């Protein structure tokens, strides 16, 4: 067990170094202005070459690498080399990024920001980012949907992120499994059969009763997130007050998802956490899954070629429009290549590139020009479903959600509580109480 | 450097004897003889102060402050300790650390003892067996934990597959309470058994052969030889492994973190949140470094107490053993 001690020592050294960096680096790096730093960077490589290496650090699947966009950009800009890395789980990505931003060093030139974190990024961390409204990106800002742009704007009008995608949410389902169970497989028919979330659960009970081996949906947490995605006010009210425990919509969504768990309608696989969630897409562990547009690409990746043509997508019960997730690209103020980084971020979030990413990964555009351009997209993998039209329609009607600084924490704790209902036989009331406790612990 | 040029010139102490007052060179010489050893050992101590003592003291200081990363420290006295000792989450993680520690340490050391005893016999390709014992130890925590996480899968895991031959229903290892702890204990045991076995083996080989011969002549069976010759001879070695395993168990971190796919909560019910994970969660998930430092210090004190307890028990046992003889 000596290795354990060695690890602890290394961690301690790393922590001390980080603190030391925070102490000496933080103050002089933060105020670096957009025009100041590129010159400093140019002075650094005295060889006089225009060679610039841009680091891009993202989480999950943004689709840029998959669509070949980094290669294309390098080809069109021979002086630029892009180093790209991604962390699968956003909840491990974000703490690491926070540490680096606070230390004033170590962050990449371009960093992805999940929509649940954007409020923190525009408040507590506002001065850690380059103000994009003062850069070349300003001309592009008006093209994003209003809600998308507003969320990335600080109270004093600085813009710290360029919108990548939004998450119009529907339901994805296995056409083959639904057919076996004698349920409708046509998107329109299935939508008609689901007038409400209760109907959706009722279809699930029919599905289980038909003797299907898998479950109706993957997880109570996923179901909860889909239900709550249709609300405008979720965890915070208009005034920025924390209202999650008094907002009836949250509790209703929680109870509905808990009912699904109690009735064994879920496969009890925590999204992105349980190692058996991924194979579940291919092996029929669940027949339906709440489906933000970015899930389209995820499904294709996990179910693989074999799943092509056996999936379908339709709107949420009752035709409700929801938004789940989405992201931004920001340029940390500590970047030494701010000008080039902004140019790359602009290019990545421009309409043509957003179209390509949608075609490959299903990440739905946040740029209005691109939204119009993809309206005619159909997807063979999803049995030829008109995904451009379906998700475009949802995107148009989705509420402009009120975001708060701790949306991410709240979402995680509630999802976690639902997992205990699923797998540990905790009663919904007890689970809700422990979620409240966990939230108080973190925010208090 | 001035110190080192001095000795060559002043190597004639006979001259100074006639002079009652020592010259400055003489004094320098005497100072040098006394100071040089300290200079020679100083690199270790400088490094120890920088990377051992300073972080320890600094952590203690942080634990008396409210300190969120990115904002200044505020001195709050014992508030963090008050919070810690009234926090059910802390007691939960303490308890989990103890149960996982027992679940992993006890079988690990017993297995290691048995394996070492077997390896101590003459056998074909003995070195092959001895070296292969170290393979798990040489495997990274991340790799082994990921593989074990797959083995303990609910729907497609190897363990459940084997259990299904005996008619056992699929066990949800990860999400269960005791089951998740057992799974983690298995990973730890797998990793450290061989390492401990080799240490026992080394200890066994230092026990004189003639003791065994004498025992054999007296008609002692193999088991009796093991009990009455091997075990007493191994007592210091066993104490060492118990102390080291206890420290390791108290600091268990990598296995539960990776078993939970990088989540610091140690399962939805915190069912395998060890002290290490709890500290990490406070520090790097909630960014409350003051509280994290408090957990770190309490863990440190706990480790020291456990080591003292172990040594105490061993001393007491040795004295008892001597008195009995």
XYZ file of C-alpha atoms in Angstrom:
769
model
C 0.000 0.000 0.000
C 3.018 2.199 -0.209
C 1.829 3.420 -3.565
C -1.159 4.998 -1.895
C 1.106 7.171 0.122
C 3.111 8.144 -2.919
C -0.087 9.165 -4.671
C -1.112 11.268 -1.740
C 2.257 12.984 -1.796
C 2.006 13.729 -5.502
C -1.491 15.093 -4.999
C -0.284 17.280 -2.165
C 2.535 18.647 -4.289
C 0.120 19.304 -7.131
C -2.260 21.080 -4.790
C 0.509 23.224 -3.362
C 1.722 24.095 -6.838
C -1.799 25.017 -7.876
C -2.133 27.263 -4.850
C 1.205 28.870 -5.542
C 0.153 29.513 -9.105
C -3.126 30.922 -7.890
C -1.193 33.255 -5.682
C 1.265 34.633 -8.181
C -0.457 34.097 -11.525
C -4.030 35.097 -10.817
C -3.675 38.807 -10.577
C -1.567 39.695 -13.534
C -3.126 37.234 -15.956
C -6.764 38.092 -15.428
C -6.784 41.684 -16.681
C -4.868 40.852 -19.849
C -6.765 42.551 -22.619
C -7.739 41.057 -25.933
C -5.263 43.146 -27.845
C -2.388 42.916 -25.382
C -1.797 39.198 -25.268
C -1.335 38.198 -28.910
C 1.571 40.608 -29.128
C 3.123 39.087 -26.061
C 2.673 35.674 -27.642
C 4.247 36.835 -30.890
C 7.184 38.239 -28.965
C 7.593 34.871 -27.318
C 8.370 32.949 -30.459
C 11.136 35.252 -31.553
C 11.618 33.154 -34.706
C 9.021 35.519 -36.154
C 6.897 32.663 -37.529
C 3.135 32.984 -37.521
C 2.902 29.426 -36.205
C 0.220 29.238 -33.526
C -0.902 26.210 -31.587
C -4.455 26.504 -30.312
C -5.635 24.173 -27.582
C -9.304 23.224 -27.496
C -10.729 21.488 -24.438
C -14.316 20.236 -24.531
C -16.547 17.664 -22.832
C -18.684 14.883 -24.273
C -19.186 15.052 -28.032
C -19.351 18.465 -29.663
C -19.032 16.849 -33.097
C -16.201 19.073 -34.387
C -13.625 16.330 -34.523
C -16.204 13.858 -35.806
C -17.161 16.237 -38.649
C -13.495 16.783 -39.529
C -13.720 20.498 -38.785
C -10.386 20.770 -36.965
C -8.576 19.200 -39.911
C -10.404 21.477 -42.315
C -9.470 24.569 -40.317
C -5.825 23.543 -40.158
C -5.853 23.021 -43.897
C -7.380 26.432 -44.573
C -5.065 28.116 -42.047
C -1.636 26.491 -42.453
C -0.170 28.565 -39.607
C -2.589 27.055 -37.076
C -2.183 23.764 -35.286
C -5.095 22.601 -33.175
C -4.672 20.393 -30.135
C -7.992 18.955 -29.087
C -8.962 17.049 -25.957
C -12.298 16.032 -24.505
C -13.528 14.780 -21.129
C -16.513 12.413 -21.276
C -18.343 13.523 -18.145
C -19.186 17.208 -17.822
C -19.275 16.886 -14.038
C -15.587 16.023 -13.964
C -14.702 18.484 -16.725
C -16.142 21.528 -15.016
C -14.371 21.310 -11.614
C -11.048 20.883 -13.408
C -11.761 23.925 -15.567
C -12.826 25.981 -12.547
C -9.515 25.240 -10.857
C -7.586 26.365 -13.906
C -9.655 29.510 -14.415
C -9.196 30.475 -10.790
C -5.486 29.772 -10.966
C -5.252 31.994 -14.043
C -3.276 29.405 -15.971
C -3.578 25.966 -17.473
C -6.866 26.490 -19.285
C -7.004 25.820 -23.028
C -7.400 28.592 -25.627
C -10.970 27.500 -26.226
C -13.084 25.893 -23.519
C -16.570 24.438 -23.802
C -19.199 25.630 -21.301
C -22.330 23.596 -20.629
C -25.559 25.571 -20.499
C -26.156 24.600 -16.842
C -22.860 26.328 -15.966
C -23.253 29.438 -18.094
C -24.769 31.428 -15.244
C -21.714 30.788 -13.068
C -19.488 31.665 -15.988
C -21.238 35.004 -16.519
C -21.312 35.974 -12.843
C -18.580 34.700 -10.532
C -16.202 33.970 -13.378
C -17.127 36.855 -15.682
C -13.678 38.469 -15.644
C -11.938 35.185 -16.422
C -13.176 35.235 -20.012
C -12.483 37.355 -23.048
C -15.375 39.735 -23.787
C -16.385 38.513 -27.231
C -18.489 41.590 -27.979
C -15.219 43.530 -28.148
C -13.659 41.157 -30.672
C -14.201 40.152 -34.277
C -16.929 37.805 -33.067
C -19.230 40.788 -32.392
C -20.617 40.745 -35.928
C -21.798 37.158 -35.471
C -23.589 37.627 -32.151
C -26.951 38.720 -33.545
C -27.298 35.486 -35.497
C -27.769 33.324 -32.393
C -31.221 32.791 -30.988
C -32.006 35.526 -28.482
C -32.262 33.210 -25.473
C -28.926 31.639 -26.351
C -27.163 34.990 -26.574
C -28.826 36.465 -23.465
C -27.683 33.566 -21.311
C -24.043 34.182 -22.250
C -24.204 37.918 -21.567
C -23.109 39.311 -18.215
C -25.099 41.964 -16.369
C -22.769 44.669 -17.670
C -23.125 43.541 -21.281
C -20.011 41.442 -21.774
C -20.465 38.328 -23.913
C -18.365 35.405 -22.747
C -19.495 32.524 -24.950
C -20.467 31.732 -28.531
C -23.436 29.369 -28.803
C -22.693 25.938 -30.211
C -25.862 23.905 -30.046
C -29.193 23.887 -28.275
C -31.053 20.843 -27.021
C -34.609 20.674 -28.400
C -35.941 17.518 -26.787
C -38.108 14.704 -28.085
C -38.395 10.959 -27.512
C -36.235 8.428 -29.340
C -37.453 4.859 -29.526
C -36.608 1.439 -30.899
C -39.081 0.799 -33.729
C -38.328 -2.945 -33.712
C -39.019 -3.365 -29.993
C -42.192 -1.271 -30.083
C -43.457 -3.277 -33.021
C -42.865 -6.571 -31.180
C -44.851 -5.208 -28.277
C -47.673 -4.172 -30.593
C -47.236 -0.440 -30.032
C -47.343 2.218 -32.771
C -44.005 2.812 -34.502
C -44.908 5.711 -36.774
C -43.750 9.021 -35.231
C -47.107 10.720 -35.754
C -49.133 7.762 -34.447
C -46.916 7.393 -31.421
C -47.207 11.130 -30.737
C -51.001 10.811 -30.935
C -50.931 7.972 -28.419
C -49.009 10.150 -25.959
C -51.274 13.018 -24.949
C -49.497 13.422 -21.623
C -46.646 11.992 -19.583
C -49.207 9.739 -17.888
C -50.006 8.273 -21.309
C -46.317 7.749 -21.887
C -46.063 5.741 -18.671
C -49.241 3.856 -19.579
C -47.662 2.833 -22.912
C -44.696 1.680 -20.824
C -46.943 -0.547 -18.715
C -48.408 -2.037 -21.920
C -44.887 -2.574 -23.169
C -43.819 -4.407 -19.996
C -47.061 -6.433 -20.031
C -46.306 -7.632 -23.563
C -43.438 -9.679 -22.154
C -40.605 -7.559 -23.498
C -37.262 -8.389 -21.920
C -35.977 -4.835 -21.623
C -37.442 -1.843 -19.810
C -39.558 0.979 -21.241
C -37.010 3.747 -20.662
C -33.395 3.907 -19.534
C -33.486 5.810 -16.241
C -35.710 7.855 -13.968
C -33.106 10.643 -14.086
C -33.321 10.876 -17.864
C -37.101 10.908 -17.716
C -37.072 13.665 -15.092
C -34.757 15.834 -17.173
C -37.030 15.484 -20.186
C -40.160 16.364 -18.209
C -38.569 19.411 -16.596
C -37.074 20.551 -19.915
C -40.448 21.968 -20.971
C -40.585 24.440 -18.078
C -39.448 28.023 -18.211
C -38.938 28.408 -14.465
C -37.153 25.434 -12.953
C -34.700 25.909 -10.083
C -34.612 29.717 -9.988
C -37.320 32.334 -10.436
C -37.147 35.489 -12.511
C -35.549 37.379 -9.604
C -32.760 34.828 -9.314
C -34.083 33.276 -6.091
C -33.636 29.555 -5.530
C -37.142 28.083 -5.794
C -36.574 24.429 -6.683
C -38.175 23.133 -3.492
C -41.276 25.268 -3.796
C -41.693 25.079 -7.559
C -44.529 22.566 -8.092
C -43.235 21.741 -11.590
C -40.009 20.309 -10.171
C -41.782 18.161 -7.618
C -44.330 16.962 -10.192
C -41.599 15.944 -12.604
C -39.751 14.245 -9.749
C -42.841 12.314 -8.643
C -43.687 11.275 -12.186
C -40.181 9.921 -12.725
C -40.294 8.218 -9.322
C -43.578 6.550 -10.312
C -41.883 5.163 -13.416
C -39.104 3.846 -11.194
C -41.513 2.275 -8.696
C -43.425 0.588 -11.512
C -40.169 -0.898 -12.854
C -40.544 0.961 -16.127
C -36.888 1.997 -16.091
C -33.760 -0.019 -16.837
C -32.111 1.572 -13.752
C -29.048 2.615 -15.721
C -27.704 5.997 -14.602
C -26.971 8.080 -17.694
C -23.274 8.579 -18.491
C -22.339 6.841 -15.216
C -23.342 3.219 -15.352
C -20.983 1.269 -17.626
C -23.961 -0.741 -18.868
C -25.870 2.305 -20.068
C -23.852 2.537 -23.292
C -24.284 -1.080 -24.397
C -27.961 -0.720 -23.450
C -28.591 1.259 -26.657
C -27.616 -1.744 -28.741
C -28.824 -4.681 -26.653
C -32.384 -3.518 -26.087
C -32.096 -2.840 -22.351
C -34.581 -0.014 -22.942
C -37.067 0.777 -25.709
C -37.358 4.557 -25.407
C -35.160 7.359 -24.186
C -35.691 11.062 -23.665
C -33.923 12.516 -26.623
C -32.384 15.972 -26.816
C -31.104 16.457 -30.352
C -27.525 15.770 -29.243
C -28.619 12.307 -28.165
C -29.078 11.462 -31.877
C -25.322 11.344 -32.365
C -24.825 9.513 -29.084
C -27.291 6.804 -30.076
C -25.572 6.315 -33.428
C -22.232 5.992 -31.686
C -23.431 3.470 -29.123
C -25.898 1.375 -31.116
C -23.566 1.374 -34.126
C -24.294 0.355 -37.708
C -26.414 -2.561 -36.527
C -28.964 -0.145 -35.074
C -29.483 1.771 -38.311
C -33.123 1.876 -39.336
C -34.418 0.449 -36.077
C -34.725 3.795 -34.322
C -37.364 6.492 -34.553
C -37.884 9.934 -33.055
C -41.000 11.842 -32.131
C -41.996 14.825 -30.020
C -42.531 14.806 -26.263
C -45.967 13.774 -24.902
C -48.667 16.314 -25.594
C -46.446 17.971 -28.183
C -44.651 19.885 -25.416
C -41.466 21.632 -26.478
C -38.450 21.342 -24.231
C -34.804 22.225 -24.178
C -32.230 20.044 -22.477
C -28.621 21.085 -22.629
C -26.589 22.860 -25.222
C -23.258 24.533 -24.885
C -20.984 27.488 -25.551
C -17.398 28.079 -26.561
C -15.488 30.608 -24.477
C -11.950 31.977 -24.644
C -10.302 32.206 -21.206
C -8.633 35.543 -20.467
C -5.468 33.603 -19.658
C -5.132 32.481 -23.296
C -1.997 33.728 -25.001
C -3.549 33.433 -28.442
C -6.815 35.217 -27.851
C -7.201 36.682 -31.315
C -6.650 33.378 -33.093
C -8.751 31.524 -30.526
C -11.694 33.893 -31.063
C -11.361 33.436 -34.815
C -11.489 29.646 -34.460
C -14.440 29.765 -32.032
C -16.300 32.057 -34.474
C -15.632 29.720 -37.332
C -16.710 26.639 -35.381
C -20.030 28.228 -34.428
C -20.734 29.798 -37.837
C -23.798 28.517 -39.749
C -21.929 26.299 -42.260
C -20.067 24.463 -39.503
C -23.169 24.115 -37.315
C -24.936 22.512 -40.282
C -22.120 20.001 -40.697
C -22.086 19.156 -37.009
C -25.845 18.630 -37.077
C -25.510 16.317 -40.072
C -22.896 14.214 -38.276
C -23.828 14.308 -34.589
C -27.328 15.773 -34.385
C -26.173 18.737 -32.250
C -28.888 21.214 -33.161
C -27.735 24.654 -34.391
C -28.134 27.719 -32.198
C -27.500 30.001 -35.156
C -30.784 31.076 -36.746
C -29.401 30.929 -40.295
C -28.302 27.366 -39.701
C -31.629 26.393 -38.129
C -33.398 27.430 -41.337
C -30.812 25.642 -43.443
C -31.228 22.262 -41.723
C -35.041 22.303 -41.777
C -35.164 19.734 -44.572
C -32.784 17.206 -42.979
C -33.971 13.630 -42.718
C -32.066 10.813 -41.062
C -31.923 7.309 -42.493
C -30.638 5.941 -39.199
C -33.889 7.118 -37.599
C -36.039 5.411 -40.220
C -35.960 8.501 -42.437
C -37.452 10.768 -39.768
C -37.461 14.493 -40.695
C -35.229 15.383 -37.754
C -34.559 18.918 -39.018
C -38.250 19.675 -38.997
C -39.070 17.838 -35.743
C -36.305 19.444 -33.719
C -36.685 22.808 -35.494
C -40.331 22.901 -34.492
C -39.457 22.046 -30.878
C -36.638 24.616 -30.836
C -39.025 27.326 -31.984
C -41.538 26.564 -29.218
C -39.132 25.725 -26.418
C -39.310 28.091 -23.441
C -36.428 30.457 -22.724
C -35.363 28.775 -19.498
C -34.319 30.846 -16.511
C -30.812 29.762 -15.617
C -29.102 29.988 -12.253
C -25.559 29.567 -11.020
C -26.116 26.136 -9.505
C -28.388 24.487 -12.059
C -25.770 21.794 -12.579
C -25.622 20.862 -8.891
C -29.400 20.826 -8.549
C -29.840 18.689 -11.635
C -27.201 16.217 -10.433
C -28.606 15.860 -6.934
C -32.190 15.352 -8.100
C -31.097 12.830 -10.724
C -29.056 11.092 -8.039
C -32.030 10.956 -5.668
C -34.115 9.361 -8.408
C -31.433 6.724 -8.833
C -31.829 5.754 -5.185
C -35.569 5.324 -5.778
C -34.761 3.027 -8.696
C -32.008 0.887 -7.258
C -32.087 1.207 -3.474
C -35.854 1.044 -2.877
C -35.818 4.455 -1.221
C -39.293 5.993 -1.070
C -39.755 9.053 -3.302
C -40.380 11.268 -0.258
C -37.181 10.162 1.471
C -35.231 10.552 -1.735
C -36.540 14.080 -2.169
C -35.554 14.933 1.403
C -32.032 13.652 0.936
C -31.733 15.560 -2.331
C -32.688 18.735 -0.455
C -30.127 17.924 2.197
C -27.401 17.331 -0.348
C -28.236 20.616 -2.072
C -28.153 22.517 1.233
C -24.806 20.940 2.024
C -23.305 22.143 -1.215
C -24.849 25.563 -1.492
C -24.905 26.380 2.213
C 32.281 26.920 -0.032
C 34.538 28.858 2.363
C 34.001 26.085 4.854
C 35.391 23.497 2.525
C 38.656 25.288 1.675
C 39.496 25.627 5.352
C 40.376 22.057 6.450
C 43.458 21.598 4.195
C 45.296 24.505 5.765
C 44.379 23.897 9.348
C 45.322 20.228 9.461
C 48.131 20.874 11.946
C 46.500 20.796 15.372
C 49.858 20.257 17.115
C 50.744 23.918 16.677
C 47.597 25.143 18.333
C 48.237 23.136 21.465
C 50.911 25.544 22.711
C 48.573 28.493 22.252
C 45.917 28.679 24.968
C 43.491 30.780 22.828
C 42.291 28.915 19.693
C 42.926 30.831 16.453
C 39.990 31.776 14.201
C 41.110 29.004 11.889
C 40.901 26.524 14.676
C 37.460 27.694 15.561
C 36.434 27.494 11.927
C 37.812 23.971 11.773
C 35.875 22.901 14.823
C 32.742 24.574 13.476
C 33.208 22.792 10.175
C 33.577 19.351 11.760
C 30.430 19.936 13.674
C 28.427 21.574 10.864
C 29.435 19.402 7.919
C 27.181 16.439 8.780
C 24.205 18.776 8.968
C 25.095 20.188 5.589
C 25.309 16.705 4.120
C 21.896 15.642 5.406
C 20.286 18.986 4.625
C 19.000 18.114 1.113
C 16.663 15.540 2.575
C 15.408 17.881 5.247
C 15.000 20.815 2.887
C 12.880 18.639 0.602
C 11.024 17.264 3.603
C 10.273 20.769 4.861
C 9.119 21.934 1.437
C 7.050 18.910 0.468
C 6.335 17.174 3.760
C 6.159 19.472 6.718
C 5.079 22.672 5.018
C 1.984 21.168 3.302
C 1.100 19.491 6.593
C 1.259 22.724 8.573
C -0.311 24.758 5.780
C -3.180 22.275 5.567
C -3.676 22.636 9.308
C -3.807 26.418 8.906
C -6.293 26.170 6.039
C -8.511 23.951 8.174
C -9.036 26.905 10.553
C -10.216 29.074 7.688
C -13.184 29.377 5.447
C -11.510 29.075 2.067
C -13.281 28.686 -1.235
C -11.031 28.484 -4.249
C -10.756 31.909 -5.858
C -11.829 33.934 -2.817
C -9.696 35.041 0.131
C -9.360 33.052 3.363
C -11.323 34.040 6.443
C -10.254 32.776 9.841
C -13.122 30.882 11.461
C -11.393 29.047 14.295
C -12.804 25.620 14.943
C -15.935 26.060 12.826
C -14.812 23.547 10.233
C -14.163 20.943 12.921
C -17.533 21.645 14.487
C -19.118 21.164 11.097
C -17.194 17.952 10.516
C -18.050 16.291 13.798
C -21.733 17.117 13.405
C -21.918 16.001 9.790
C -23.629 12.624 9.192
C -21.795 12.440 5.855
C -18.469 12.404 7.672
C -19.492 9.569 9.978
C -20.883 7.738 6.973
C -17.584 7.987 5.118
C -15.634 7.046 8.251
C -17.776 3.966 8.698
C -17.477 3.019 4.996
C -13.723 3.404 5.205
C -13.642 1.039 8.169
C -15.920 -1.589 6.631
C -14.195 -1.554 3.237
C -10.881 -1.571 5.098
C -11.803 -4.695 7.050
C -13.362 -6.353 3.995
C -10.166 -5.844 2.021
C -7.341 -6.027 4.564
C -8.287 -9.200 6.402
C -8.751 -11.513 3.391
C -5.802 -9.861 1.696
C -3.352 -10.625 4.489
C -4.703 -14.127 5.151
C -4.482 -14.991 1.453
C -0.999 -13.512 1.263
C 0.129 -15.591 4.218
C -1.221 -18.779 2.678
C 0.300 -18.024 -0.719
C 3.664 -17.197 0.816
C 3.617 -20.460 2.733
C 2.965 -22.387 -0.489
C 5.649 -20.486 -2.385
C 8.123 -21.255 0.349
C 8.112 -24.950 -0.655
C 10.400 -26.309 -3.306
C 8.433 -26.423 -6.517
C 8.837 -26.305 -10.281
C 8.976 -22.810 -11.892
C 8.866 -21.244 -8.465
C 10.284 -17.980 -9.723
C 7.560 -17.756 -12.329
C 4.924 -17.949 -9.616
C 6.777 -15.484 -7.460
C 7.051 -12.926 -10.236
C 3.471 -13.353 -11.370
C 2.387 -12.447 -7.836
C 3.583 -8.949 -8.533
C 1.595 -8.503 -11.735
C -1.547 -7.082 -10.102
C 0.610 -4.710 -8.092
C 2.258 -3.477 -11.295
C -1.112 -2.873 -12.961
C -2.418 0.677 -12.692
C -5.354 1.316 -10.373
C -7.295 2.851 -13.243
C -6.899 -0.136 -15.534
C -7.723 -2.754 -12.935
C -10.687 -0.841 -11.540
C -12.197 -0.362 -14.993
C -11.864 -4.065 -15.734
C -13.398 -5.010 -12.392
C -16.228 -2.534 -12.930
C -17.067 -4.493 -16.082
C -16.750 -7.849 -14.300
C -19.197 -6.639 -11.664
C -21.709 -5.379 -14.245
C -25.353 -6.101 -13.551
C -26.589 -7.327 -16.924
C -23.487 -8.502 -18.742
C -20.941 -8.881 -15.956
C -18.775 -11.978 -15.584
C -19.447 -12.360 -11.862
C -23.212 -12.421 -12.304
C -22.805 -14.856 -15.161
C -20.917 -17.272 -12.929
C -23.452 -16.775 -10.139
C -26.265 -17.570 -12.571
C -24.914 -21.161 -12.863
C -25.869 -21.576 -9.241
C -29.272 -20.060 -9.752
C -28.405 -16.735 -8.140
C -30.356 -13.775 -9.552
C -28.437 -10.895 -11.125
C -26.879 -8.764 -8.384
C -26.680 -4.996 -8.868
C -23.160 -4.790 -7.424
C -22.593 -1.106 -8.092
C -25.808 0.224 -6.627
C -26.165 -2.123 -3.693
C -24.749 -1.180 -0.318
C -22.715 -4.148 0.883
C -22.257 -5.460 -2.672
C -20.486 -2.305 -3.853
C -18.195 -2.456 -0.830
C -17.406 -6.087 -1.522
C -16.639 -5.289 -5.162
C -14.196 -2.560 -4.138
C -12.652 -4.791 -1.470
C -12.094 -7.437 -4.148
C -10.212 -4.928 -6.329
C -8.004 -3.894 -3.409
C -7.417 -7.484 -2.369
C -6.548 -8.527 -5.906
C -4.065 -5.699 -6.189
C -2.225 -6.080 -2.900
C -2.284 -9.778 -2.056
C 0.764 -10.616 -4.163
C 2.720 -7.696 -2.808
C 2.091 -8.777 0.785
C 2.780 -12.411 -0.090
C 6.247 -11.492 -1.321
C 6.960 -9.583 1.872
C 5.841 -12.595 3.931
C 7.956 -14.851 1.742
C 11.026 -12.741 2.428
C 10.228 -12.908 6.141
C 9.791 -16.682 6.012
C 13.142 -17.181 4.338
C 14.888 -15.457 7.194
C 13.526 -18.057 9.643
C 16.338 -20.572 10.266
C 15.834 -23.964 8.578
C 16.994 -25.876 11.616
C 13.944 -24.713 13.567
C 11.795 -26.586 11.072
C 14.094 -29.589 11.223
C 13.942 -29.641 14.979
C 10.165 -29.356 14.870
C 9.970 -32.166 12.318
C 12.128 -34.407 14.495
C 9.749 -33.684 17.381
C 6.991 -34.977 15.126
C 5.296 -31.649 14.286
C 3.029 -31.749 11.235
C 3.286 -29.136 8.462
C 0.374 -27.249 9.978
C 1.955 -27.331 13.417
C 5.231 -26.107 11.900
C 3.349 -23.249 10.294
C 1.588 -22.369 13.524
C 4.465 -22.702 15.945
C 7.505 -21.837 13.858
C 6.452 -19.712 10.887
C 3.890 -17.471 12.574
C 6.013 -16.475 15.594
C 8.999 -15.919 13.315
C 6.917 -13.691 11.062
C 5.494 -11.508 13.804
C 7.474 -8.334 12.920
C 6.712 -8.819 9.230
C 3.017 -9.292 9.921
C 3.001 -6.158 12.046
C 4.602 -4.238 9.188
C 2.020 -5.407 6.639
C -0.851 -4.725 9.018
C 0.356 -1.183 9.625
C 0.959 -0.473 5.955
C -2.379 -2.011 4.892
C -4.215 -0.051 7.557
C -2.705 3.188 6.347
C -3.561 2.237 2.775
C -7.127 1.333 3.735
C -7.611 4.652 5.532
C -6.506 6.518 2.440
C -8.446 4.405 -0.068
C -9.352 6.720 -2.918
C -8.600 5.654 -6.486
C -10.581 2.438 -6.493
C -13.900 3.844 -5.201
C -13.542 6.975 -7.349
C -13.051 5.017 -10.545
C -15.534 2.323 -9.579
C -18.106 5.129 -9.400
C -17.015 6.345 -12.841
C -15.285 9.424 -11.458
C -18.138 10.420 -9.135
C -16.940 11.598 -5.736
C -20.241 10.774 -4.018
C -19.390 7.080 -3.752
C -22.668 5.818 -5.139
C -26.136 7.314 -5.039
C -26.435 6.458 -1.329
C -22.779 7.313 -0.567
C -22.501 3.587 0.083
C -18.826 3.479 -0.827
C -17.753 7.040 -0.117
C -14.473 6.690 1.757
C -12.761 9.455 3.728
C -10.560 10.100 0.700
C -13.579 10.575 -1.565
C -15.319 12.720 1.033
C -12.291 14.995 1.222
C -12.039 15.171 -2.547
C -15.738 15.990 -2.819
C -15.469 18.832 -0.321
C -12.338 20.230 -1.945
C -12.590 19.713 -5.647
C -16.302 19.323 -6.239
C -17.680 21.840 -3.733
C -14.418 23.866 -3.763
C -14.566 24.202 -0.022
C -10.858 23.856 0.697
C -11.197 24.727 4.383
C -13.489 21.775 4.979
C -11.362 19.510 2.780
C -8.285 20.436 4.822
C -10.210 19.606 7.989
C -11.055 16.156 6.642
C -7.416 15.708 5.634
C -6.173 16.525 9.111
C -8.662 14.335 10.885
C -7.677 11.496 8.533
C -4.018 12.128 9.357
C -4.658 11.993 13.097
C -6.687 8.844 12.563
C -3.817 7.183 10.682
C -1.344 8.098 13.413
C -3.723 6.755 16.070
C -4.192 3.501 14.150
C -0.440 3.015 13.771
C 0.115 3.623 17.473
C -2.692 1.207 18.287
C -1.173 -1.465 16.023
C 2.289 -1.065 17.515
C 0.835 -1.052 21.006
C -1.046 -4.279 20.457
C 2.052 -5.890 18.949
C 4.243 -4.868 21.921
C 1.675 -6.151 24.336
C 1.457 -9.451 22.441
C 5.238 -9.817 22.414
C 5.439 -9.183 26.149
C 2.636 -11.694 26.748
C 4.440 -14.202 24.551
C 7.681 -13.742 26.487
C 5.925 -13.978 29.836
C 4.225 -17.191 28.791
C 7.536 -18.810 27.896
